[in-house]
């Protein structure tokens, strides 16, 4: 549970937040730069004043920052330059008291793939490597609530998704709750179950991550990302790809190992998706799904199509010409081709 009341005046906006979220595992905070996302984290952490702050049914409003049983990882959070990577991690593990998790250095290093970095000087790390080490150090503080401010912005998407998968794994296995600030909806959709949308210090929406994200896309006349959940995966030795069975479905997709994540979720952009009434003949059947057409909406001179594939929603676009030549009625079957999943 998170309950927060906060009013603050800044040069460019006033932060005026009054939220109460009954339950969350990973809470994403989305908004443009300068909207108050970081200030919100600072208020929760006790670095900024707030009228009231409750976390996990506990009133922490008047507690000092180091008594709040949480850790805030700032955007700028430098490592100790006189210690190597292992030394930085050991320092945190040794000196952080009142821990509520049992994470070990070995467990964190394996989860974040830090073993190859342990004996390196921090001055020689890339920006992405530094972010992974800083995240490892944050986890070793041993707190049950972790606040992350743009934690993986320097990472490529493949590594970023691995870190976000680690976030979900830590939540499930160690009951750590995360509040993550990001300006990337793609990132937050991948890992968050609850989403908070803040603009110029005002909370515009809160709730189910997919629903809030879709509302944001609609308000900006953008096509939403498709989030596909799968329940089973089998490795094909012959083709070196995974066969994924979608949730609540007998339909499958074949994807490269790079796309497999522990949270069993695929994020697919509309540019990767095409649909047709007739079964495609020029592409392999392995990444063609059968869906039911729901509706179309004209946005920015093209149509946004919403298709249901066995309870999961897929979004794609079609030009005016394509739509007028192949107009579909609600409830009709469509073949949905998803590209660029079998390659890295």
mmCIF file of N, CA and C in Angstrom, residues 72-197:
data_model
loop_
_atom_site.group_PDB
_atom_site.id
_atom_site.type_symbol
_atom_site.label_atom_id
_atom_site.label_comp_id
_atom_site.label_asym_id
_atom_site.label_seq_id
_atom_site.Cartn_x
_atom_site.Cartn_y
_atom_site.Cartn_z
ATOM 1 N N UNK A 72 16.434 4.847 -1.791
ATOM 2 C CA UNK A 72 16.256 5.646 -2.995
ATOM 3 C C UNK A 72 17.538 5.624 -3.807
ATOM 4 N N UNK A 73 17.446 5.156 -5.047
ATOM 5 C CA UNK A 73 18.581 5.203 -5.976
ATOM 6 C C UNK A 73 18.375 6.379 -6.916
ATOM 7 N N UNK A 74 19.221 7.396 -6.760
ATOM 8 C CA UNK A 74 19.095 8.617 -7.551
ATOM 9 C C UNK A 74 19.648 8.412 -8.957
ATOM 10 N N UNK A 75 19.295 9.347 -9.849
ATOM 11 C CA UNK A 75 19.838 9.286 -11.216
ATOM 12 C C UNK A 75 21.362 9.404 -11.174
ATOM 13 N N UNK A 76 21.858 10.290 -10.326
ATOM 14 C CA UNK A 76 23.300 10.441 -10.150
ATOM 15 C C UNK A 76 23.668 9.826 -8.806
ATOM 16 N N UNK A 77 24.299 8.688 -8.859
ATOM 17 C CA UNK A 77 24.584 7.931 -7.638
ATOM 18 C C UNK A 77 25.975 7.312 -7.789
ATOM 19 N N UNK A 78 27.032 8.110 -7.651
ATOM 20 C CA UNK A 78 28.387 7.648 -7.996
ATOM 21 C C UNK A 78 28.897 6.515 -7.108
ATOM 22 N N UNK A 79 29.746 5.701 -7.705
ATOM 23 C CA UNK A 79 30.424 4.637 -6.973
ATOM 24 C C UNK A 79 31.662 5.202 -6.291
ATOM 25 N N UNK A 80 32.166 4.473 -5.288
ATOM 26 C CA UNK A 80 33.405 4.887 -4.622
ATOM 27 C C UNK A 80 34.583 4.656 -5.572
ATOM 28 N N UNK A 81 35.299 5.721 -5.968
ATOM 29 C CA UNK A 81 36.356 5.566 -6.971
ATOM 30 C C UNK A 81 37.585 4.799 -6.472
ATOM 31 N N UNK A 82 37.799 4.767 -5.139
ATOM 32 C CA UNK A 82 38.990 4.109 -4.601
ATOM 33 C C UNK A 82 38.776 2.608 -4.380
ATOM 34 N N UNK A 83 37.550 2.123 -4.616
ATOM 35 C CA UNK A 83 37.247 0.699 -4.475
ATOM 36 C C UNK A 83 36.899 0.112 -5.834
ATOM 37 N N UNK A 84 37.233 -1.167 -6.043
ATOM 38 C CA UNK A 84 36.793 -1.827 -7.267
ATOM 39 C C UNK A 84 35.316 -2.208 -7.124
ATOM 40 N N UNK A 85 34.774 -2.884 -8.119
ATOM 41 C CA UNK A 85 33.352 -3.219 -8.093
ATOM 42 C C UNK A 85 33.011 -4.064 -6.870
ATOM 43 N N UNK A 86 33.804 -5.099 -6.623
ATOM 44 C CA UNK A 86 33.551 -5.959 -5.469
ATOM 45 C C UNK A 86 33.605 -5.160 -4.172
ATOM 46 N N UNK A 87 34.563 -4.259 -4.072
ATOM 47 C CA UNK A 87 34.691 -3.440 -2.872
ATOM 48 C C UNK A 87 33.478 -2.553 -2.647
ATOM 49 N N UNK A 88 32.938 -1.984 -3.724
ATOM 50 C CA UNK A 88 31.732 -1.167 -3.608
ATOM 51 C C UNK A 88 30.558 -1.978 -3.080
ATOM 52 N N UNK A 89 30.398 -3.190 -3.603
ATOM 53 C CA UNK A 89 29.292 -4.037 -3.166
ATOM 54 C C UNK A 89 29.484 -4.492 -1.721
ATOM 55 N N UNK A 90 30.711 -4.853 -1.369
ATOM 56 C CA UNK A 90 30.987 -5.314 -0.005
ATOM 57 C C UNK A 90 30.798 -4.198 1.018
ATOM 58 N N UNK A 91 31.152 -2.981 0.638
ATOM 59 C CA UNK A 91 30.988 -1.851 1.556
ATOM 60 C C UNK A 91 29.526 -1.677 1.940
ATOM 61 N N UNK A 92 28.653 -1.722 0.942
ATOM 62 C CA UNK A 92 27.224 -1.576 1.218
ATOM 63 C C UNK A 92 26.717 -2.745 2.052
ATOM 64 N N UNK A 93 27.110 -3.937 1.666
ATOM 65 C CA UNK A 93 26.660 -5.127 2.400
ATOM 66 C C UNK A 93 27.079 -5.064 3.867
ATOM 67 N N UNK A 94 28.263 -4.543 4.139
ATOM 68 C CA UNK A 94 28.792 -4.513 5.508
ATOM 69 C C UNK A 94 28.178 -3.403 6.349
ATOM 70 N N UNK A 95 27.959 -2.234 5.753
ATOM 71 C CA UNK A 95 27.630 -1.058 6.556
ATOM 72 C C UNK A 95 26.136 -0.735 6.615
ATOM 73 N N UNK A 96 25.321 -1.317 5.769
ATOM 74 C CA UNK A 96 23.878 -1.062 5.844
ATOM 75 C C UNK A 96 23.259 -1.933 6.935
ATOM 76 N N UNK A 97 22.557 -1.292 7.854
ATOM 77 C CA UNK A 97 21.984 -2.005 8.992
ATOM 78 C C UNK A 97 20.462 -2.137 8.810
ATOM 79 N N UNK A 98 19.843 -2.847 9.746
ATOM 80 C CA UNK A 98 18.381 -3.018 9.783
ATOM 81 C C UNK A 98 17.832 -3.534 8.458
ATOM 82 N N UNK A 99 18.452 -4.567 7.962
ATOM 83 C CA UNK A 99 18.014 -5.140 6.683
ATOM 84 C C UNK A 99 16.759 -5.979 6.875
ATOM 85 N N UNK A 100 15.911 -5.944 5.850
ATOM 86 C CA UNK A 100 14.685 -6.746 5.897
ATOM 87 C C UNK A 100 14.640 -7.796 4.797
ATOM 88 N N UNK A 101 15.709 -7.900 3.998
ATOM 89 C CA UNK A 101 15.805 -8.951 2.991
ATOM 90 C C UNK A 101 17.073 -9.762 3.240
ATOM 91 N N UNK A 102 17.127 -10.933 2.639
ATOM 92 C CA UNK A 102 18.269 -11.842 2.855
ATOM 93 C C UNK A 102 19.132 -11.979 1.603
ATOM 94 N N UNK A 103 19.111 -10.984 0.742
ATOM 95 C CA UNK A 103 19.896 -11.047 -0.484
ATOM 96 C C UNK A 103 21.390 -11.084 -0.167
ATOM 97 N N UNK A 104 22.097 -11.986 -0.821
ATOM 98 C CA UNK A 104 23.551 -12.079 -0.640
ATOM 99 C C UNK A 104 24.262 -11.453 -1.832
ATOM 100 N N UNK A 105 25.534 -11.161 -1.635
ATOM 101 C CA UNK A 105 26.327 -10.599 -2.724
ATOM 102 C C UNK A 105 26.390 -11.568 -3.889
ATOM 103 N N UNK A 106 26.500 -12.856 -3.585
ATOM 104 C CA UNK A 106 26.577 -13.872 -4.640
ATOM 105 C C UNK A 106 25.281 -13.911 -5.451
ATOM 106 N N UNK A 107 24.154 -13.841 -4.754
ATOM 107 C CA UNK A 107 22.855 -13.874 -5.427
ATOM 108 C C UNK A 107 22.664 -12.652 -6.319
ATOM 109 N N UNK A 108 23.005 -11.477 -5.817
ATOM 110 C CA UNK A 108 22.857 -10.240 -6.585
ATOM 111 C C UNK A 108 23.794 -10.243 -7.792
ATOM 112 N N UNK A 109 25.028 -10.687 -7.588
ATOM 113 C CA UNK A 109 26.000 -10.708 -8.691
ATOM 114 C C UNK A 109 25.541 -11.630 -9.813
ATOM 115 N N UNK A 110 24.987 -12.781 -9.449
ATOM 116 C CA UNK A 110 24.509 -13.724 -10.460
ATOM 117 C C UNK A 110 23.284 -13.176 -11.172
ATOM 118 N N UNK A 111 22.360 -12.586 -10.425
ATOM 119 C CA UNK A 111 21.114 -12.085 -11.002
ATOM 120 C C UNK A 111 21.367 -10.954 -11.992
ATOM 121 N N UNK A 112 22.320 -10.085 -11.686
ATOM 122 C CA UNK A 112 22.603 -8.911 -12.529
ATOM 123 C C UNK A 112 23.801 -9.125 -13.447
ATOM 124 N N UNK A 113 24.327 -10.362 -13.469
ATOM 125 C CA UNK A 113 25.485 -10.696 -14.304
ATOM 126 C C UNK A 113 26.667 -9.762 -14.022
ATOM 127 N N UNK A 114 26.998 -9.639 -12.732
ATOM 128 C CA UNK A 114 28.098 -8.775 -12.314
ATOM 129 C C UNK A 114 29.415 -9.511 -12.123
ATOM 130 N N UNK A 115 29.389 -10.853 -12.160
ATOM 131 C CA UNK A 115 30.620 -11.612 -11.897
ATOM 132 C C UNK A 115 31.801 -11.174 -12.747
ATOM 133 N N UNK A 116 31.616 -10.930 -14.071
ATOM 134 C CA UNK A 116 32.780 -10.528 -14.881
ATOM 135 C C UNK A 116 33.330 -9.151 -14.513
ATOM 136 N N UNK A 117 32.582 -8.386 -13.716
ATOM 137 C CA UNK A 117 32.995 -7.014 -13.401
ATOM 138 C C UNK A 117 33.624 -6.880 -12.021
ATOM 139 N N UNK A 118 33.535 -7.905 -11.191
ATOM 140 C CA UNK A 118 33.844 -7.755 -9.767
ATOM 141 C C UNK A 118 35.253 -7.243 -9.489
ATOM 142 N N UNK A 119 36.226 -7.631 -10.271
ATOM 143 C CA UNK A 119 37.615 -7.229 -9.999
ATOM 144 C C UNK A 119 38.060 -6.008 -10.804
ATOM 145 N N UNK A 120 37.112 -5.369 -11.471
ATOM 146 C CA UNK A 120 37.480 -4.214 -12.296
ATOM 147 C C UNK A 120 37.397 -2.918 -11.503
ATOM 148 N N UNK A 121 38.248 -1.944 -11.870
ATOM 149 C CA UNK A 121 38.159 -0.599 -11.297
ATOM 150 C C UNK A 121 36.918 0.092 -11.841
ATOM 151 N N UNK A 122 36.245 0.850 -11.004
ATOM 152 C CA UNK A 122 35.002 1.487 -11.448
ATOM 153 C C UNK A 122 35.257 2.563 -12.494
ATOM 154 N N UNK A 123 36.479 3.099 -12.521
ATOM 155 C CA UNK A 123 36.798 4.140 -13.506
ATOM 156 C C UNK A 123 36.779 3.599 -14.936
ATOM 157 N N UNK A 124 36.944 2.281 -15.078
ATOM 158 C CA UNK A 124 36.959 1.681 -16.409
ATOM 159 C C UNK A 124 35.620 1.131 -16.864
ATOM 160 N N UNK A 125 34.569 1.334 -16.078
ATOM 161 C CA UNK A 125 33.253 0.811 -16.434
ATOM 162 C C UNK A 125 32.537 1.743 -17.400
ATOM 163 N N UNK A 126 31.764 1.171 -18.291
ATOM 164 C CA UNK A 126 30.906 1.974 -19.157
ATOM 165 C C UNK A 126 29.730 2.504 -18.334
ATOM 166 N N UNK A 127 28.968 3.426 -18.916
ATOM 167 C CA UNK A 127 27.815 3.971 -18.207
ATOM 168 C C UNK A 127 26.806 2.893 -17.847
ATOM 169 N N UNK A 128 26.576 1.967 -18.773
ATOM 170 C CA UNK A 128 25.638 0.877 -18.510
ATOM 171 C C UNK A 128 26.133 -0.064 -17.433
ATOM 172 N N UNK A 129 27.429 -0.366 -17.454
ATOM 173 C CA UNK A 129 27.997 -1.245 -16.422
ATOM 174 C C UNK A 129 27.908 -0.592 -15.048
ATOM 175 N N UNK A 130 28.159 0.711 -15.000
ATOM 176 C CA UNK A 130 28.035 1.429 -13.731
ATOM 177 C C UNK A 130 26.606 1.345 -13.202
ATOM 178 N N UNK A 131 25.620 1.491 -14.070
ATOM 179 C CA UNK A 131 24.228 1.417 -13.611
ATOM 180 C C UNK A 131 23.898 0.046 -13.043
ATOM 181 N N UNK A 132 24.418 -1.005 -13.645
ATOM 182 C CA UNK A 132 24.162 -2.347 -13.111
ATOM 183 C C UNK A 132 24.797 -2.520 -11.737
ATOM 184 N N UNK A 133 26.026 -2.012 -11.566
ATOM 185 C CA UNK A 133 26.701 -2.126 -10.272
ATOM 186 C C UNK A 133 25.965 -1.298 -9.219
ATOM 187 N N UNK A 134 25.539 -0.109 -9.583
ATOM 188 C CA UNK A 134 24.802 0.751 -8.650
ATOM 189 C C UNK A 134 23.498 0.077 -8.229
ATOM 190 N N UNK A 135 22.815 -0.570 -9.165
ATOM 191 C CA UNK A 135 21.593 -1.287 -8.827
ATOM 192 C C UNK A 135 21.901 -2.440 -7.865
ATOM 193 N N UNK A 136 23.006 -3.146 -8.127
ATOM 194 C CA UNK A 136 23.415 -4.217 -7.217
ATOM 195 C C UNK A 136 23.679 -3.689 -5.822
ATOM 196 N N UNK A 137 24.344 -2.557 -5.739
ATOM 197 C CA UNK A 137 24.627 -1.937 -4.443
ATOM 198 C C UNK A 137 23.325 -1.547 -3.736
ATOM 199 N N UNK A 138 22.365 -1.040 -4.499
ATOM 200 C CA UNK A 138 21.062 -0.673 -3.928
ATOM 201 C C UNK A 138 20.370 -1.889 -3.339
ATOM 202 N N UNK A 139 20.404 -3.001 -4.059
ATOM 203 C CA UNK A 139 19.754 -4.218 -3.569
ATOM 204 C C UNK A 139 20.399 -4.715 -2.277
ATOM 205 N N UNK A 140 21.717 -4.568 -2.169
ATOM 206 C CA UNK A 140 22.434 -5.060 -0.993
ATOM 207 C C UNK A 140 22.206 -4.189 0.242
ATOM 208 N N UNK A 141 21.516 -3.056 0.070
ATOM 209 C CA UNK A 141 21.132 -2.264 1.244
ATOM 210 C C UNK A 141 20.105 -3.016 2.088
ATOM 211 N N UNK A 142 19.432 -4.010 1.459
ATOM 212 C CA UNK A 142 18.578 -4.916 2.210
ATOM 213 C C UNK A 142 17.202 -4.395 2.565
ATOM 214 N N UNK A 143 16.723 -3.372 1.854
ATOM 215 C CA UNK A 143 15.419 -2.794 2.184
ATOM 216 C C UNK A 143 14.299 -3.446 1.372
ATOM 217 N N UNK A 144 13.096 -3.430 1.930
ATOM 218 C CA UNK A 144 11.960 -4.110 1.300
ATOM 219 C C UNK A 144 11.192 -3.221 0.334
ATOM 220 N N UNK A 145 11.513 -1.923 0.320
ATOM 221 C CA UNK A 145 10.933 -0.987 -0.648
ATOM 222 C C UNK A 145 12.087 -0.240 -1.296
ATOM 223 N N UNK A 146 12.134 -0.276 -2.628
ATOM 224 C CA UNK A 146 13.234 0.354 -3.358
ATOM 225 C C UNK A 146 12.666 1.344 -4.369
ATOM 226 N N UNK A 147 13.166 2.572 -4.319
ATOM 227 C CA UNK A 147 12.760 3.641 -5.231
ATOM 228 C C UNK A 147 13.872 3.839 -6.256
ATOM 229 N N UNK A 148 13.533 3.766 -7.525
ATOM 230 C CA UNK A 148 14.529 3.848 -8.597
ATOM 231 C C UNK A 148 14.189 5.006 -9.529
ATOM 232 N N UNK A 149 15.137 5.909 -9.714
ATOM 233 C CA UNK A 149 14.933 7.080 -10.568
ATOM 234 C C UNK A 149 15.720 6.907 -11.859
ATOM 235 N N UNK A 150 15.022 6.566 -12.943
ATOM 236 C CA UNK A 150 15.650 6.319 -14.255
ATOM 237 C C UNK A 150 16.866 5.399 -14.097
ATOM 238 N N UNK A 151 16.684 4.207 -13.543
ATOM 239 C CA UNK A 151 17.841 3.380 -13.151
ATOM 240 C C UNK A 151 18.612 2.756 -14.297
ATOM 241 N N UNK A 152 17.963 2.560 -15.473
ATOM 242 C CA UNK A 152 18.608 1.780 -16.530
ATOM 243 C C UNK A 152 18.690 2.550 -17.853
ATOM 244 N N UNK A 153 18.705 3.861 -17.777
ATOM 245 C CA UNK A 153 18.651 4.690 -18.988
ATOM 246 C C UNK A 153 19.878 4.533 -19.877
ATOM 247 N N UNK A 154 21.016 4.115 -19.307
ATOM 248 C CA UNK A 154 22.251 3.988 -20.095
ATOM 249 C C UNK A 154 22.419 2.606 -20.711
ATOM 250 N N UNK A 155 21.471 1.705 -20.476
ATOM 251 C CA UNK A 155 21.583 0.332 -20.957
ATOM 252 C C UNK A 155 20.913 0.159 -22.314
ATOM 253 N N UNK A 156 21.444 -0.750 -23.134
ATOM 254 C CA UNK A 156 20.751 -1.117 -24.364
ATOM 255 C C UNK A 156 19.478 -1.878 -23.980
ATOM 256 N N UNK A 157 18.553 -2.013 -24.941
ATOM 257 C CA UNK A 157 17.243 -2.573 -24.604
ATOM 258 C C UNK A 157 17.340 -4.015 -24.127
ATOM 259 N N UNK A 158 18.230 -4.798 -24.705
ATOM 260 C CA UNK A 158 18.352 -6.192 -24.293
ATOM 261 C C UNK A 158 18.759 -6.284 -22.819
ATOM 262 N N UNK A 159 19.792 -5.537 -22.425
ATOM 263 C CA UNK A 159 20.249 -5.555 -21.031
ATOM 264 C C UNK A 159 19.224 -4.894 -20.117
ATOM 265 N N UNK A 160 18.585 -3.849 -20.623
ATOM 266 C CA UNK A 160 17.567 -3.169 -19.817
ATOM 267 C C UNK A 160 16.416 -4.117 -19.476
ATOM 268 N N UNK A 161 15.963 -4.876 -20.460
ATOM 269 C CA UNK A 161 14.889 -5.832 -20.198
ATOM 270 C C UNK A 161 15.339 -6.907 -19.202
ATOM 271 N N UNK A 162 16.615 -7.303 -19.263
ATOM 272 C CA UNK A 162 17.122 -8.269 -18.284
ATOM 273 C C UNK A 162 17.072 -7.702 -16.873
ATOM 274 N N UNK A 163 17.419 -6.420 -16.707
ATOM 275 C CA UNK A 163 17.362 -5.786 -15.389
ATOM 276 C C UNK A 163 15.907 -5.662 -14.912
ATOM 277 N N UNK A 164 15.006 -5.327 -15.829
ATOM 278 C CA UNK A 164 13.591 -5.209 -15.461
ATOM 279 C C UNK A 164 13.002 -6.568 -15.110
ATOM 280 N N UNK A 165 13.463 -7.619 -15.784
ATOM 281 C CA UNK A 165 13.051 -8.979 -15.417
ATOM 282 C C UNK A 165 13.551 -9.321 -14.014
ATOM 283 N N UNK A 166 14.770 -8.861 -13.692
ATOM 284 C CA UNK A 166 15.313 -9.081 -12.351
ATOM 285 C C UNK A 166 14.463 -8.378 -11.300
ATOM 286 N N UNK A 167 13.974 -7.195 -11.634
ATOM 287 C CA UNK A 167 13.085 -6.468 -10.714
ATOM 288 C C UNK A 167 11.866 -7.312 -10.376
ATOM 289 N N UNK A 168 11.238 -7.885 -11.403
ATOM 290 C CA UNK A 168 10.052 -8.702 -11.157
ATOM 291 C C UNK A 168 10.385 -9.972 -10.380
ATOM 292 N N UNK A 169 11.530 -10.566 -10.680
ATOM 293 C CA UNK A 169 11.942 -11.775 -9.955
ATOM 294 C C UNK A 169 12.193 -11.465 -8.482
ATOM 295 N N UNK A 170 12.822 -10.335 -8.204
ATOM 296 C CA UNK A 170 13.088 -9.936 -6.826
ATOM 297 C C UNK A 170 11.787 -9.669 -6.075
ATOM 298 N N UNK A 171 10.821 -9.117 -6.771
ATOM 299 C CA UNK A 171 9.522 -8.885 -6.139
ATOM 300 C C UNK A 171 8.846 -10.202 -5.771
ATOM 301 N N UNK A 172 8.884 -11.163 -6.681
ATOM 302 C CA UNK A 172 8.195 -12.435 -6.447
ATOM 303 C C UNK A 172 8.911 -13.293 -5.405
ATOM 304 N N UNK A 173 10.236 -13.333 -5.471
ATOM 305 C CA UNK A 173 10.981 -14.246 -4.609
ATOM 306 C C UNK A 173 11.379 -13.644 -3.261
ATOM 307 N N UNK A 174 11.494 -12.314 -3.191
ATOM 308 C CA UNK A 174 11.956 -11.681 -1.958
ATOM 309 C C UNK A 174 10.983 -10.624 -1.434
ATOM 310 N N UNK A 175 9.805 -10.504 -2.072
ATOM 311 C CA UNK A 175 8.756 -9.579 -1.616
ATOM 312 C C UNK A 175 9.233 -8.127 -1.549
ATOM 313 N N UNK A 176 10.176 -7.767 -2.435
ATOM 314 C CA UNK A 176 10.636 -6.373 -2.496
ATOM 315 C C UNK A 176 9.681 -5.601 -3.407
ATOM 316 N N UNK A 177 9.175 -4.484 -2.908
ATOM 317 C CA UNK A 177 8.326 -3.623 -3.727
ATOM 318 C C UNK A 177 9.191 -2.534 -4.366
ATOM 319 N N UNK A 178 8.907 -2.234 -5.626
ATOM 320 C CA UNK A 178 9.679 -1.245 -6.360
ATOM 321 C C UNK A 178 8.772 -0.113 -6.833
ATOM 322 N N UNK A 179 9.301 1.096 -6.766
ATOM 323 C CA UNK A 179 8.673 2.256 -7.403
ATOM 324 C C UNK A 179 9.700 2.806 -8.377
ATOM 325 N N UNK A 180 9.377 2.753 -9.674
ATOM 326 C CA UNK A 180 10.346 3.072 -10.725
ATOM 327 C C UNK A 180 9.872 4.284 -11.530
ATOM 328 N N UNK A 181 10.715 5.291 -11.598
ATOM 329 C CA UNK A 181 10.466 6.462 -12.434
ATOM 330 C C UNK A 181 11.119 6.249 -13.788
ATOM 331 N N UNK A 182 10.364 6.534 -14.850
ATOM 332 C CA UNK A 182 10.926 6.430 -16.198
ATOM 333 C C UNK A 182 10.102 7.294 -17.150
ATOM 334 N N UNK A 183 10.761 7.771 -18.207
ATOM 335 C CA UNK A 183 10.027 8.479 -19.263
ATOM 336 C C UNK A 183 9.722 7.531 -20.424
ATOM 337 N N UNK A 184 9.979 6.235 -20.217
ATOM 338 C CA UNK A 184 9.743 5.228 -21.255
ATOM 339 C C UNK A 184 8.561 4.349 -20.870
ATOM 340 N N UNK A 185 7.452 4.481 -21.601
ATOM 341 C CA UNK A 185 6.304 3.614 -21.355
ATOM 342 C C UNK A 185 6.632 2.165 -21.682
ATOM 343 N N UNK A 186 7.464 1.951 -22.678
ATOM 344 C CA UNK A 186 7.859 0.598 -23.052
ATOM 345 C C UNK A 186 8.528 -0.105 -21.873
ATOM 346 N N UNK A 187 9.391 0.606 -21.194
ATOM 347 C CA UNK A 187 10.098 0.062 -20.044
ATOM 348 C C UNK A 187 9.129 -0.255 -18.904
ATOM 349 N N UNK A 188 8.235 0.674 -18.612
ATOM 350 C CA UNK A 188 7.313 0.500 -17.493
ATOM 351 C C UNK A 188 6.249 -0.556 -17.783
ATOM 352 N N UNK A 189 5.799 -0.653 -19.029
ATOM 353 C CA UNK A 189 4.832 -1.694 -19.377
ATOM 354 C C UNK A 189 5.420 -3.083 -19.187
ATOM 355 N N UNK A 190 6.708 -3.204 -19.406
ATOM 356 C CA UNK A 190 7.364 -4.506 -19.304
ATOM 357 C C UNK A 190 7.408 -5.011 -17.865
ATOM 358 N N UNK A 191 7.555 -4.098 -16.899
ATOM 359 C CA UNK A 191 7.803 -4.555 -15.528
ATOM 360 C C UNK A 191 6.748 -4.170 -14.509
ATOM 361 N N UNK A 192 5.893 -3.192 -14.808
ATOM 362 C CA UNK A 192 4.986 -2.655 -13.792
ATOM 363 C C UNK A 192 3.613 -3.307 -13.844
ATOM 364 N N UNK A 193 3.013 -3.487 -12.682
ATOM 365 C CA UNK A 193 1.619 -3.910 -12.629
ATOM 366 C C UNK A 193 0.698 -2.712 -12.417
ATOM 367 N N UNK A 194 1.246 -1.622 -11.861
ATOM 368 C CA UNK A 194 0.484 -0.404 -11.595
ATOM 369 C C UNK A 194 1.255 0.780 -12.158
ATOM 370 N N UNK A 195 0.524 1.758 -12.713
ATOM 371 C CA UNK A 195 1.181 2.895 -13.357
ATOM 372 C C UNK A 195 0.561 4.196 -12.863
ATOM 373 N N UNK A 196 1.434 5.164 -12.611
ATOM 374 C CA UNK A 196 1.045 6.502 -12.189
ATOM 375 C C UNK A 196 1.498 7.476 -13.272
ATOM 376 N N UNK A 197 0.573 8.297 -13.765
ATOM 377 C CA UNK A 197 0.887 9.262 -14.814
ATOM 378 C C UNK A 197 0.856 10.658 -14.205
#
